[in-house]
Structures are given as structure tokens and as C-alpha cells.
Amino acid sequence: MTTRLSHLFLRTLRDNPVDAEVPSHQLLVRAGYIRRAAPGIYSWLPLGLSVLRKLEQIVREEMTAIGAQEVHFPALLPKEPYEATGRWEDYGDGIFRVGDRKAEEVEPGVRRPNYLLAPTHEEVFTLLVKDLYSSYKDLPLNIYQIQNKYRDEARPRAGLLRGREFIMKDSYSFCLTEEDQQAAYDAHRAAYVRIFERLALDALPVDAVSGAMGGSASEEFLYPSDVGEDTFVESPGGYRANVEAVTSVAPEPRDHQHLPAAEVHDTPGTDTIETLVTAANATFPQDEREWGPADTLKNVVVAVISPDGGRQVAVIGVPGDREVDFKRAEASIGAQLGIAGEVSVEAAEPKDLAQQAGGIVPGYIGPGLSLEQPQLGAESATGIPYLVDPRVVEGTSWITGANREGQHVFGLVAGRDFTWDATIESVLVRDGDPAPDGSGPLTTRRGIEMGHIFMLGTKYADALGLQVLDENGKLSTVTMGSYGFGVTRALAALVEANHDDKGIIWPSAVAPADVHLVATGKGEEIYHAAEKLSAELEDAGLSVIYDDRPKVSPGVKFGDAELLGVPTIVVVGRGLAEGNVEVKDRRTGEAVQVPVGEAVAHLRERAATLR
Amino acid sequence: MTTRLSHLFLRTLRDNPVDAEVPSHQLLVRAGYIRRAAPGIYSWLPLGLSVLRKLEQIVREEMTAIGAQEVHFPALLPKEPYEATGRWEDYGDGIFRVGDRKAEEVEPGVRRPNYLLAPTHEEVFTLLVKDLYSSYKDLPLNIYQIQNKYRDEARPRAGLLRGREFIMKDSYSFCLTEEDQQAAYDAHRAAYVRIFERLALDALPVDAVSGAMGGSASEEFLYPSDVGEDTFVESPGGYRANVEAVTSVAPEPRDHQHLPAAEVHDTPGTDTIETLVTAANATFPQDEREWGPADTLKNVVVAVISPDGGRQVAVIGVPGDREVDFKRAEASIGAQLGIAGEVSVEAAEPKDLAQQAGGIVPGYIGPGLSLEQPQLGAESATGIPYLVDPRVVEGTSWITGANREGQHVFGLVAGRDFTWDATIESVLVRDGDPAPDGSGPLTTRRGIEMGHIFMLGTKYADALGLQVLDENGKLSTVTMGSYGFGVTRALAALVEANHDDKGIIWPSAVAPADVHLVATGKGEEIYHAAEKLSAELEDAGLSVIYDDRPKVSPGVKFGDAELLGVPTIVVVGRGLAEGNVEVKDRRTGEAVQVPVGEAVAHLRERAATLR
């Protein structure tokens, strides 16, 4: 196939669009692959669509290879199945809801939503299998679709990296036994590895948390990149996890029988860890060593926001040398507080403190001592849930606030002098923290999440009643897995991984063409030769973008070729007088002169090598 | 490729689903191609998706053949462009609207819509061309997409025939000259003809009205079928038009100088045309001939409902032998009454008469005489718009109501004794009516609308400011065409055209496989032979559905094969003892015995013939 630039619906841009900050966003727009239609919503121009379809096809082939069957669900779905699983509410503002003509009209032109644009399709896949299948003989089953997904992101950003309408491949496995489910999970994992191999993209599988999806185990596939929104850690021994899934290495609980009683001391003007440590060493020194921030217990007041917008205050106690990581806290705090769905966590604002946290003395907060101070804890007089970092274990002794302005408690012992409602992972993981599996110190990195695979267990089957008859004729609940692959996000990650300051450098597997043929110069013989070469390349099975624009300068043509990013650029120009064309590698910039008569064979061989 | 029924995600149904009344709906569900997810919203199972993708590919190839370039727009779009063209309001309840998280919250969980699910994409195509192009050198341009479309139909019905989420190919042409625009229109028309040829579907192009799309000329492609929702007419001379587009053959205006003055007569108990004609002949006979219904002027009160739900009363005057066709009236009455967007027309209800039509005397309505009766007409004292059939021309003389209970006027002359606000096509077209082009008497038929092509003119370019520099450096407005092809509806039409009482009979071009291979019997050698044959067919480039289910009876297997509708059924069974397999034509039911060793060659040849 030959695409002529004189005809192609394309406009390249010299400058980056003002709203684009990351390379993939800048380059995909500048090269005329996509255009923004609304925040987080993009239109696909011909070359972009061509790349997208190739990427989809690779995903499709690898799904077929593991026996998964393609289906296609609606994007617009009724709310009832999502109410049955609780996700209609749990998603909060994160999904688009629609009121159809039969929905209650609240005021003219405004209807109460009764449909949604699906953010993911567990519910209806489950219901379809329930509709069609009834026996263990029908299982295991793997089905998938490649579909538009919709999420009403609070902050759509970075072009395709975080969109509101985007394309996902989502697979679902249905099994009766844990072994079959593990096999389906492993097959998907292997398929993802192959997809990334074909894309020549160094994606890393990392342990992850399941979040609002429910389920037991999950892994993400991340492309390491500073523009990614996910943080993950790795150790020299091969441990890798999303930072949200990292478990802290905690000390063993200790006997606290012989520890001295806690004492309250005046510590005026010490409402930061730094001033507190200085004051402690100056006024209440220890014999053996200096007090450090890790000896203090910092109590951070946070607001936990439910899917319905409700705010609840909680206090998290962490060692004073640690910072609270709200995203990590979000992964588990909702479950601990009995809030269904995805919560968000942020620093408490004065309004939160005023409304819900009476008695809290900022800068001097403590979990409570058996004195007259307010106690923290869901069951306490304050009613404020108190959660602690895993490092706060029975028998550890702390300097912490005494809940009075200018006073701290020394030697407050966990389990003896204070209790807590739950332990949660909530502190920022730092470079050098030990890996939980003992494989060495962790390094933190950023990454783009392109895939996420889940063992769902029976959450959806339970909620929607998916049971089949087992070998003994008894009804048995089906166990499920779900496997997402962000097609449009992976496309953006490909550009992040393959570009330079001149433009995109597509891997051959998804490039919009095999060859970008540029004719430069004014002689008719040049255009004749280029025409002939493009026809011969097409006959040889290569796809060609042919820059046949007659009145465009060589500089603009070369610039466009480098911006568009086809792996091989062929120039028919000055060299033609000596019977040569130039064949240039887009990635290395290396160019060779090839006799016109050998060009087709040379390019065919090159394309075969690249593929 | 081989698809094994032991593995395929499929469940065929013996009985028609209760909600399915037309064959395509019944069979597509029964054969496990689609399943309903919500009213007018369907999920695609593997075989259905396979047929759908083949159909899309045919459409794509024919679009490519006329130089159209594929792009892809979002389904979720901001309202602003649709407000600029007025369609945000014009569509009324006919589109799905969405309020995103930034939209005003009217009450908890209910937001004022600021997005829509696109029913069609003229606006954003226009804006994208405006964004990319600026010169006459860039035109003509033809771009298209194959996309989900959304319409909130009042009465989704008949499975894929009238859905709320469905797939369309929509193309748009952008030109500077009428000649180029005509060429783009003609090219699309020819492409549609080729698509239907490839599908072996007898689709008829018919003249159509442009409706809410705006624009000058349009044609529909209809598949003649009693289950279709469109009515069209044809004449022996080759005239074909959607009934909404038929123009009536009207008499010439006549001189009314010598006509006698109108007279009011008592006609008690004549509130129907039938009783009126009887009374007229009995009491006020003419010399030359009897009065007939066509001598009377029937005035029908209708309610015209705007997109915003407002109701307005109008009266339509038609010859007494004619019935008002509300759908035909809908095509033009809105424009005549100054209502933007698609209106619907229905018989006026008592509430309409009570509220807006004071003075109207049902059964005795007349357009008014220069007496003391209420006059009809937008400018009259009643203010009720009065519209007439084209047969009501200047100088025609009528018996009609006198606007008094029990009285009619005789000899009321159009243009002398009464006037009207506008002439509109609004009566039911009858078999035998003359074709407007003189090509003979019309026959009415029903059809399924699969395509609709429009010359749009500059409606969208004007509204959205799409201008380019012409050859003289002057800004010139672009003229557009838009070309819809209902992919999912065409798929349903294919089933309407290709089925029998046993199931679907796919045309080879879109069949889910070339061969449906059935193994029947208990011997292992049968399954061995069938396995081998399926592998050989796959090697020979044929796609196979292989019924390898071990414990399913031959009757069920044959029934499923006929229901699924692959054009060639091959049975490996009893005949194998004599070294034969049976090759059966699904359409004719004819079967031949073919030696196993020749089966591949035979089937390859047969597939080539069918393609």
C-alpha cells in the first residue's frame, strides 16, 4: 500500500501544542496522529489509526494464541448490574452516567442517570456467561474484547497516558478450580510478556494491589518512565512491586515488661519533628545515643473522601522520619474504615479538624495516655480512627504528642500505653528500604501502567449469581480473573520509549509504513524514479508513505519524515544522477547509498530484519 | 482457521426469544450471534463479531477504492459544536446526553448534561478539517470512520434493525466547487452499489428527503422487506423514492372568474366524509355527475411536537378521499411552522383543541369564508396555521365545513374564498398514484434503510466557520456531503434476505466460515478423519467451523449447522465407510457424496465459486 503525502489527511506542526508536556503527547499531536476533541478525549487521524490498529492486532493475535475468544460488549450499559456489585456507587465521580429518555426528568433537560459508559466490563461478562453456560463442561472459558472504555478522570493529562475515552483490551477467565484459574492467569501473563516482546518494549511485571476490583492477587505491567504516574520499587534480588503494594519490613513485637513508665515533659515550641528532636536531646538526653526522628511517633490527621463525596477524619501514626504517602494509604484505608469503593486521602483541612476532630492539638497529637487526654481510636471518646504504620508494633517505645500545647510524652509504649484500630501501609517508600522478601535494598522508579491482571476470586460471580453444575451435579460458584491491557496507553508508552528530539521512531511492528520515500529536487526524472520505486516496493509487499508533494522544500520533507517516525527513510534526490538512492535508518541516522536497481531487494531485506 | 464447537463460546436456542418478532432478530439471537444487553443495545458473541468485522472490511475496502481515508472520532463529545449547529436542541430526546464531573450538579448524583454520545459526526469532522486545512489545494477531501453511534430511539425494535447503540460507517466530503461535490457524491453512490453487489443484496437507491441533516439532495439505499420501517414507491418507468420524498402531481391553477358563489347548506349529522357525500348527493345534487369524496376538502387538526416537547396545533386541508400521513407531514411541516429540528406529528388530542384551537367545530371544520366564522391561518384571528395538499390549487372548488355544527359550504373556491399559509406534502401515497416524473403509476413497498447519502451544502461549514483560501486568495466556504452506511442494520438486512425456516444462510462474503464440518457417529475413525479434513482445509486457506462435540446427537449438530448458516456443510459420518463425505449446499439443501481424498479440492473450488 502506498500513502501519498499530497493526498493524506495530515498536518504536521512545528511547535508543541501548549497543553502538551510529555513527549508522547507532543509528538503524536505534532506528527498528526491524534487531535484533542475534549479534555482526555482524542480523535485519530489516518496514520494514528493505522498504528492503533496494528497494535490492536498484535494484542488480538496473542489472545487468540492462548485460546481466548473475542466478543464485543456495548459501551453504554444499564446501571443494574453495576448496582448489584456496588460499583455504581463505588466509582463515585469516576464514571460517566447517562439518563435515557425513560429516566426521571429532574428538571427540563436533566435526567437522573440510569445508564453508564462502562469503565470496565466485569459485570456484563459475568452475566453473559451466566446466560449461556450452566455446566463445568463449558469451563474453563477465556473471552475478551477490544473496546472503548470511559472514566471521568479528575485530571486527564498527558494525551493518551490518562484519557477519559480510551481503548482497552479486557479479558475475563471463568473457571471452577483454583488450578484452572491459576493457569488462565499464567497464560495471560505470558501473553502480555509476548506482546511486549513483539513491541520491543521493556515492560516490567510488578506486584500490585487489587483496589476497587476486589480479588486476591494482581500484577501490573509497567514501562519505566519518568512521565508515568505509577511508582514502583525493585531490589537487586529481583523483587518488583507497585509502591502501593510494598509491605514494610517491621520489627518483631517486644516484651515491654521492664520498660520504664511514660513521662510527660514540657517541650515548648516543638510542633515539628525537627524541633522536637533538638529539644529532646537538649533537655532530656539519653545515655547511650542521641534521640533521632525515628524515635518519635508522628500522628498525621488525614481526610478520607468516600465515593459519594463524604469526608471522614482519621489519624495515622508513623515513625517521625517517615512521610505519609496518600496514594499508598488509599489502597487500604477504605477497607479499614468500612468504606466501600475507591477512596481518596488528603491532608485534613481546618474545616475537617473543626468539624470532626475536637480536642486535637496540632503539633502535639498523641494516641492518648492513661491520663486525662483525649484518646484516639474508633471506640474511644473522640471516635477518631487511629491507624499505624507496621513499624509501630507491640513493645516499641516512642516520643509523641501529649495532646497538650507544648507537651510531649516520652517512653510511650505501643500495646501498653496506647492501642490502635488497624495497621496499614501508608508511608512513602524510600530508596534503601529493605525489600520484604529479603532480596536487598529497594530503588523507587516511575512507570506507565499498561496492563493489570487480577485474580478476582468470586466477588462478581457471588454478586451476580454465576454458578454452574459441577461434576457431581452440584451448583458451584465460578471463580474469575480479569486482564486489562491499555491499548492507547501502550501506544503512548511506545512513543515515550521510541523518540528523539526530531520525532517518533516507531518499532517496525506498529509503524504506519515500512518505508518513508522522499522525492527531493526539481527534475521530472526524480519524481519518475520515485513513482517507479514506490510501485515496485508496493509490489514487493512493503507499505510506503511517499512524499510526492511537488512544491515542498527538502528540509520540510526530511523534517516530516523524521517527525512521522517510519523506521526506514529512502531519499530519491541528488544521488540519482549517480544511479543511487539514499537509505537512512531513522533510529541511528545512518545512511547508505544504494543503486536504484538494488533498492527494492535491499529494502525488502531490511524490512524483514526489522520485523 | 478452525473454530471448534466444543470450545466456541456459543449457545444456540431452540425457540425464538419472546421479544423478537422479525426473522433477523430471532435468528441472530437463536444462532448465538448477538445477545441483548438493554433495549436496542446488543453484545456480540464470537461468530457475530466475525460476521460484523467482515462486513466492515468490505465497506472499508470500497471506501479506500474511492480514495476516502479512514479516521476515528470519539463517541463522547462536548456539546458546544452541536449547539453551534442547533442540533443539541433539535435532537430533543433522540440523543443520549452526559454530564461530566465538571457539570453543574442539580441534585446529588444528577448533573446538567454538557456532553453527548454522538448520533452522527458532521460537526466534529467539520471542525477537524477546519483545524488541519486552509487552502483549496487541500480539497477535495473524503474522510470516513466506522464507529458506534448512539440514538435514544423512542421505540427500539427488531434487534439490530433499530438500535440505540449501533455501528455506522459515516463519510464526509469537503469540496470547494459544486462539480467536485457532485463527483464525491457520485463516487459514494457508486461505492454503495458495489458494496451491495459484493453482499449480493438487492438494495435500491431511492430519492429521499434530507430532514434534520439539512442540505439539498439525498438518496437512501433500501432493502425491500416487509419488516422495514421505511415505505418507498416505484413506477414502471424506474422512478423510486422514499414515500416522504414523493411529490404529488397537482392540477394546474384555474381561472375562477365564472364560478358561482359559495353557499352554506344545512347538512345535519355529516361529520364524516362518507355521510357528507351521501347528504350532498341526496339534498344538493349536481346535474352532470355525483359528488364524490374527492370533491370535499377535509380539514385535519394535528399536533406538531417540537424537539423540546412543545405542542402546536395546525390544520391540514386535503381532498376528502385522502388520508393524512403523519410521517410525510413530519418531513416538511416543521420548516413551514418555523420549528427547528425534527418534529413529530400526531392527531390532535382534546387537550390540544381545548387549549389552542378555540372555535374549531370538529366534523365541520372549514378554512373560513368571508362570513362571521373563525378563519384558519397563522395571520387570522384564530392564529392556527393552515396548510394544504398540493392538489388544493387556485381555482379548485370544494365542499367543506362551515365551522358551524351541521353546516357545510358548497363551492368554496381556493384562492377566492380562502387562503392558506403553505402547501405541504402530507397525504398517504396510494398504489396507482402517478409518478411525479410521468413514468407511470406508483406501487408502494416497505424497505430497510441501510444507507443515506446527502449533499449537505454549506449548513455545517457556515455554522462552524469552515472556509479555505481559494485560487484567488479569497476565503471561500467549503461545501460538504455526508454519507451514512448502517453496518449493523445491513447485517440484519442480510439475514432478512438470506434465511429459511431452519436458520440463516449467509452469503459467502460475510459468512463466519467457508465450511461447517460436522462429525457424526461413534467411531473413532470418524473423528480422526474429520480432524484430518479440518486441518487440510485450514492448510488450503479455508476457514472451518468444526463440530467436534463428542456427546451431541447428529440431529442437534445438523440443526445447529443449518441455524448458524455457513454456506457449505460437510458431514463426516456414515458415508465414511464407503470412503465418502457429504457436501451439502446450505441454501439449496442439495447434497453430494465426495470421496474423502477429493474433498479438499472440491471444497476449495466450491468456496472460490461462492466468493
mmCIF file of N, CA and C in Angstrom, chain B residues 251-318:
data_model
loop_
_atom_site.group_PDB
_atom_site.id
_atom_site.type_symbol
_atom_site.label_atom_id
_atom_site.label_comp_id
_atom_site.label_asym_id
_atom_site.label_seq_id
_atom_site.Cartn_x
_atom_site.Cartn_y
_atom_site.Cartn_z
ATOM 1 N N PRO B 251 -53.028 19.497 -10.051
ATOM 2 C CA PRO B 251 -53.643 20.127 -11.232
ATOM 3 C C PRO B 251 -53.104 21.542 -11.425
ATOM 4 N N GLU B 252 -53.261 22.056 -12.624
ATOM 5 C CA GLU B 252 -52.868 23.451 -12.889
ATOM 6 C C GLU B 252 -53.854 24.392 -12.187
ATOM 7 N N PRO B 253 -53.410 25.532 -11.743
ATOM 8 C CA PRO B 253 -54.351 26.536 -11.226
ATOM 9 C C PRO B 253 -55.365 26.915 -12.304
ATOM 10 N N ARG B 254 -56.578 27.208 -11.903
ATOM 11 C CA ARG B 254 -57.636 27.508 -12.882
ATOM 12 C C ARG B 254 -58.174 28.918 -12.675
ATOM 13 N N ASP B 255 -58.732 29.413 -13.709
ATOM 14 C CA ASP B 255 -59.426 30.698 -13.637
ATOM 15 C C ASP B 255 -60.718 30.476 -12.863
ATOM 16 N N HIS B 256 -60.993 31.335 -11.869
ATOM 17 C CA HIS B 256 -62.222 31.093 -11.103
ATOM 18 C C HIS B 256 -63.228 32.228 -11.260
ATOM 19 N N GLN B 257 -63.025 33.008 -12.285
ATOM 20 C CA GLN B 257 -63.874 34.165 -12.513
ATOM 21 C C GLN B 257 -65.356 33.803 -12.621
ATOM 22 N N HIS B 258 -65.645 32.727 -13.373
ATOM 23 C CA HIS B 258 -67.049 32.415 -13.694
ATOM 24 C C HIS B 258 -67.674 31.403 -12.759
ATOM 25 N N LEU B 259 -66.942 31.036 -11.705
ATOM 26 C CA LEU B 259 -67.509 30.049 -10.777
ATOM 27 C C LEU B 259 -68.571 30.709 -9.921
ATOM 28 N N PRO B 260 -69.633 29.956 -9.601
ATOM 29 C CA PRO B 260 -70.695 30.519 -8.766
ATOM 30 C C PRO B 260 -70.188 30.789 -7.357
ATOM 31 N N ALA B 261 -70.887 31.660 -6.670
ATOM 32 C CA ALA B 261 -70.509 31.987 -5.287
ATOM 33 C C ALA B 261 -70.747 30.785 -4.389
ATOM 34 N N ALA B 262 -69.969 30.718 -3.318
ATOM 35 C CA ALA B 262 -70.134 29.630 -2.348
ATOM 36 C C ALA B 262 -71.443 29.793 -1.601
ATOM 37 N N GLU B 263 -72.020 28.639 -1.224
ATOM 38 C CA GLU B 263 -73.275 28.665 -0.474
ATOM 39 C C GLU B 263 -73.166 27.775 0.742
ATOM 40 N N VAL B 264 -73.717 28.240 1.847
ATOM 41 C CA VAL B 264 -73.751 27.413 3.064
ATOM 42 C C VAL B 264 -75.072 26.643 3.079
ATOM 43 N N HIS B 265 -74.946 25.329 3.290
ATOM 44 C CA HIS B 265 -76.139 24.491 3.383
ATOM 45 C C HIS B 265 -76.175 23.765 4.715
ATOM 46 N N ASP B 266 -77.405 23.489 5.170
ATOM 47 C CA ASP B 266 -77.541 22.641 6.358
ATOM 48 C C ASP B 266 -77.272 21.193 5.973
ATOM 49 N N THR B 267 -76.329 20.571 6.691
ATOM 50 C CA THR B 267 -76.017 19.154 6.443
ATOM 51 C C THR B 267 -75.924 18.443 7.786
ATOM 52 N N PRO B 268 -77.055 18.319 8.443
ATOM 53 C CA PRO B 268 -77.008 17.756 9.800
ATOM 54 C C PRO B 268 -76.475 16.326 9.822
ATOM 55 N N GLY B 269 -75.741 16.008 10.855
ATOM 56 C CA GLY B 269 -75.253 14.633 11.038
ATOM 57 C C GLY B 269 -74.259 14.186 9.989
ATOM 58 N N THR B 270 -73.435 15.109 9.473
ATOM 59 C CA THR B 270 -72.486 14.737 8.415
ATOM 60 C C THR B 270 -71.055 15.044 8.856
ATOM 61 N N ASP B 271 -70.658 14.453 9.970
ATOM 62 C CA ASP B 271 -69.311 14.744 10.444
ATOM 63 C C ASP B 271 -68.267 13.762 9.923
ATOM 64 N N THR B 272 -68.653 12.964 8.918
ATOM 65 C CA THR B 272 -67.642 12.157 8.229
ATOM 66 C C THR B 272 -67.771 12.447 6.738
ATOM 67 N N ILE B 273 -66.701 12.137 6.005
ATOM 68 C CA ILE B 273 -66.733 12.365 4.556
ATOM 69 C C ILE B 273 -67.841 11.525 3.916
ATOM 70 N N GLU B 274 -67.978 10.300 4.412
ATOM 71 C CA GLU B 274 -68.977 9.392 3.833
ATOM 72 C C GLU B 274 -70.400 9.948 3.985
ATOM 73 N N THR B 275 -70.746 10.356 5.209
ATOM 74 C CA THR B 275 -72.101 10.887 5.415
ATOM 75 C C THR B 275 -72.293 12.202 4.674
ATOM 76 N N LEU B 276 -71.218 12.974 4.567
ATOM 77 C CA LEU B 276 -71.311 14.252 3.870
ATOM 78 C C LEU B 276 -71.600 14.043 2.378
ATOM 79 N N VAL B 277 -70.886 13.093 1.769
ATOM 80 C CA VAL B 277 -71.084 12.836 0.329
ATOM 81 C C VAL B 277 -72.504 12.323 0.075
ATOM 82 N N THR B 278 -72.959 11.424 0.928
ATOM 83 C CA THR B 278 -74.328 10.907 0.792
ATOM 84 C C THR B 278 -75.355 12.040 0.877
ATOM 85 N N ALA B 279 -75.168 12.886 1.891
ATOM 86 C CA ALA B 279 -76.103 14.001 2.073
ATOM 87 C C ALA B 279 -76.053 14.967 0.906
ATOM 88 N N ALA B 280 -74.839 15.207 0.407
ATOM 89 C CA ALA B 280 -74.692 16.156 -0.700
ATOM 90 C C ALA B 280 -75.422 15.659 -1.939
ATOM 91 N N ASN B 281 -75.270 14.372 -2.227
ATOM 92 C CA ASN B 281 -75.941 13.826 -3.407
ATOM 93 C C ASN B 281 -77.460 13.776 -3.229
ATOM 94 N N ALA B 282 -77.881 13.551 -2.004
ATOM 95 C CA ALA B 282 -79.324 13.444 -1.759
ATOM 96 C C ALA B 282 -79.999 14.805 -1.775
ATOM 97 N N THR B 283 -79.359 15.777 -1.189
ATOM 98 C CA THR B 283 -80.036 17.059 -0.952
ATOM 99 C C THR B 283 -79.636 18.152 -1.934
ATOM 100 N N PHE B 284 -78.373 18.108 -2.353
ATOM 101 C CA PHE B 284 -77.884 19.167 -3.253
ATOM 102 C C PHE B 284 -77.208 18.551 -4.468
ATOM 103 N N PRO B 285 -77.959 17.763 -5.242
ATOM 104 C CA PRO B 285 -77.326 17.049 -6.359
ATOM 105 C C PRO B 285 -76.826 18.008 -7.438
ATOM 106 N N GLN B 286 -75.787 17.559 -8.154
ATOM 107 C CA GLN B 286 -75.307 18.276 -9.326
ATOM 108 C C GLN B 286 -75.990 17.702 -10.544
ATOM 109 N N ASP B 287 -75.914 18.427 -11.640
ATOM 110 C CA ASP B 287 -76.504 17.910 -12.873
ATOM 111 C C ASP B 287 -75.621 16.834 -13.491
ATOM 112 N N GLU B 288 -74.376 17.220 -13.687
ATOM 113 C CA GLU B 288 -73.549 16.386 -14.570
ATOM 114 C C GLU B 288 -73.077 15.061 -13.956
ATOM 115 N N ARG B 289 -72.738 15.063 -12.654
ATOM 116 C CA ARG B 289 -72.195 13.837 -12.039
ATOM 117 C C ARG B 289 -72.464 13.858 -10.542
ATOM 118 N N GLU B 290 -72.267 12.717 -9.912
ATOM 119 C CA GLU B 290 -72.465 12.643 -8.471
ATOM 120 C C GLU B 290 -71.272 13.270 -7.742
ATOM 121 N N TRP B 291 -71.545 13.834 -6.560
ATOM 122 C CA TRP B 291 -70.441 14.256 -5.694
ATOM 123 C C TRP B 291 -69.670 13.031 -5.226
ATOM 124 N N GLY B 292 -68.370 13.182 -5.107
ATOM 125 C CA GLY B 292 -67.542 12.098 -4.544
ATOM 126 C C GLY B 292 -66.669 12.643 -3.430
ATOM 127 N N PRO B 293 -66.013 11.777 -2.696
ATOM 128 C CA PRO B 293 -65.129 12.240 -1.617
ATOM 129 C C PRO B 293 -64.078 13.237 -2.101
ATOM 130 N N ALA B 294 -63.612 13.080 -3.349
ATOM 131 C CA ALA B 294 -62.560 13.971 -3.849
ATOM 132 C C ALA B 294 -63.072 15.389 -4.058
ATOM 133 N N ASP B 295 -64.398 15.582 -4.005
ATOM 134 C CA ASP B 295 -64.952 16.933 -4.133
ATOM 135 C C ASP B 295 -64.949 17.672 -2.799
ATOM 136 N N THR B 296 -64.668 16.932 -1.741
ATOM 137 C CA THR B 296 -64.704 17.571 -0.423
ATOM 138 C C THR B 296 -63.295 17.920 0.030
ATOM 139 N N LEU B 297 -63.258 18.928 0.880
ATOM 140 C CA LEU B 297 -61.974 19.341 1.467
ATOM 141 C C LEU B 297 -62.021 18.989 2.950
ATOM 142 N N LYS B 298 -61.173 18.006 3.309
ATOM 143 C CA LYS B 298 -61.156 17.515 4.679
ATOM 144 C C LYS B 298 -60.092 18.285 5.447
ATOM 145 N N ASN B 299 -60.458 18.838 6.587
ATOM 146 C CA ASN B 299 -59.507 19.632 7.362
ATOM 147 C C ASN B 299 -59.151 18.892 8.643
ATOM 148 N N VAL B 300 -57.898 18.455 8.699
ATOM 149 C CA VAL B 300 -57.451 17.576 9.775
ATOM 150 C C VAL B 300 -56.628 18.384 10.782
ATOM 151 N N VAL B 301 -57.026 18.306 12.046
ATOM 152 C CA VAL B 301 -56.295 19.031 13.082
ATOM 153 C C VAL B 301 -55.175 18.132 13.595
ATOM 154 N N VAL B 302 -53.957 18.638 13.538
ATOM 155 C CA VAL B 302 -52.818 17.848 14.006
ATOM 156 C C VAL B 302 -52.080 18.611 15.108
ATOM 157 N N ALA B 303 -51.359 17.826 15.914
ATOM 158 C CA ALA B 303 -50.453 18.430 16.910
ATOM 159 C C ALA B 303 -49.043 18.224 16.402
ATOM 160 N N VAL B 304 -48.296 19.314 16.365
ATOM 161 C CA VAL B 304 -46.904 19.253 15.925
ATOM 162 C C VAL B 304 -46.028 19.405 17.165
ATOM 163 N N ILE B 305 -45.192 18.379 17.421
ATOM 164 C CA ILE B 305 -44.419 18.354 18.662
ATOM 165 C C ILE B 305 -42.966 18.710 18.351
ATOM 166 N N SER B 306 -42.504 19.782 18.990
ATOM 167 C CA SER B 306 -41.141 20.267 18.766
ATOM 168 C C SER B 306 -40.137 19.390 19.506
ATOM 169 N N PRO B 307 -38.833 19.513 19.153
ATOM 170 C CA PRO B 307 -37.812 18.752 19.883
ATOM 171 C C PRO B 307 -37.854 19.014 21.388
ATOM 172 N N ASP B 308 -38.242 20.221 21.793
ATOM 173 C CA ASP B 308 -38.277 20.499 23.236
ATOM 174 C C ASP B 308 -39.567 20.040 23.891
ATOM 175 N N GLY B 309 -40.420 19.342 23.140
ATOM 176 C CA GLY B 309 -41.642 18.790 23.718
ATOM 177 C C GLY B 309 -42.856 19.693 23.587
ATOM 178 N N GLY B 310 -42.646 20.907 23.103
ATOM 179 C CA GLY B 310 -43.789 21.818 22.927
ATOM 180 C C GLY B 310 -44.761 21.311 21.864
ATOM 181 N N ARG B 311 -46.042 21.572 22.050
ATOM 182 C CA ARG B 311 -47.072 21.131 21.105
ATOM 183 C C ARG B 311 -47.731 22.348 20.476
ATOM 184 N N GLN B 312 -47.901 22.293 19.162
ATOM 185 C CA GLN B 312 -48.581 23.370 18.462
ATOM 186 C C GLN B 312 -49.636 22.742 17.557
ATOM 187 N N VAL B 313 -50.793 23.359 17.509
ATOM 188 C CA VAL B 313 -51.858 22.835 16.655
ATOM 189 C C VAL B 313 -51.754 23.447 15.270
ATOM 190 N N ALA B 314 -52.038 22.640 14.233
ATOM 191 C CA ALA B 314 -52.155 23.146 12.872
ATOM 192 C C ALA B 314 -53.277 22.373 12.207
ATOM 193 N N VAL B 315 -53.804 22.934 11.121
ATOM 194 C CA VAL B 315 -54.836 22.233 10.350
ATOM 195 C C VAL B 315 -54.287 21.989 8.947
ATOM 196 N N ILE B 316 -54.480 20.754 8.480
ATOM 197 C CA ILE B 316 -54.057 20.407 7.129
ATOM 198 C C ILE B 316 -55.298 20.102 6.303
ATOM 199 N N GLY B 317 -55.447 20.799 5.168
ATOM 200 C CA GLY B 317 -56.579 20.567 4.280
ATOM 201 C C GLY B 317 -56.195 19.637 3.139
ATOM 202 N N VAL B 318 -56.910 18.542 3.027
ATOM 203 C CA VAL B 318 -56.603 17.552 1.979
ATOM 204 C C VAL B 318 -57.901 17.111 1.314
#
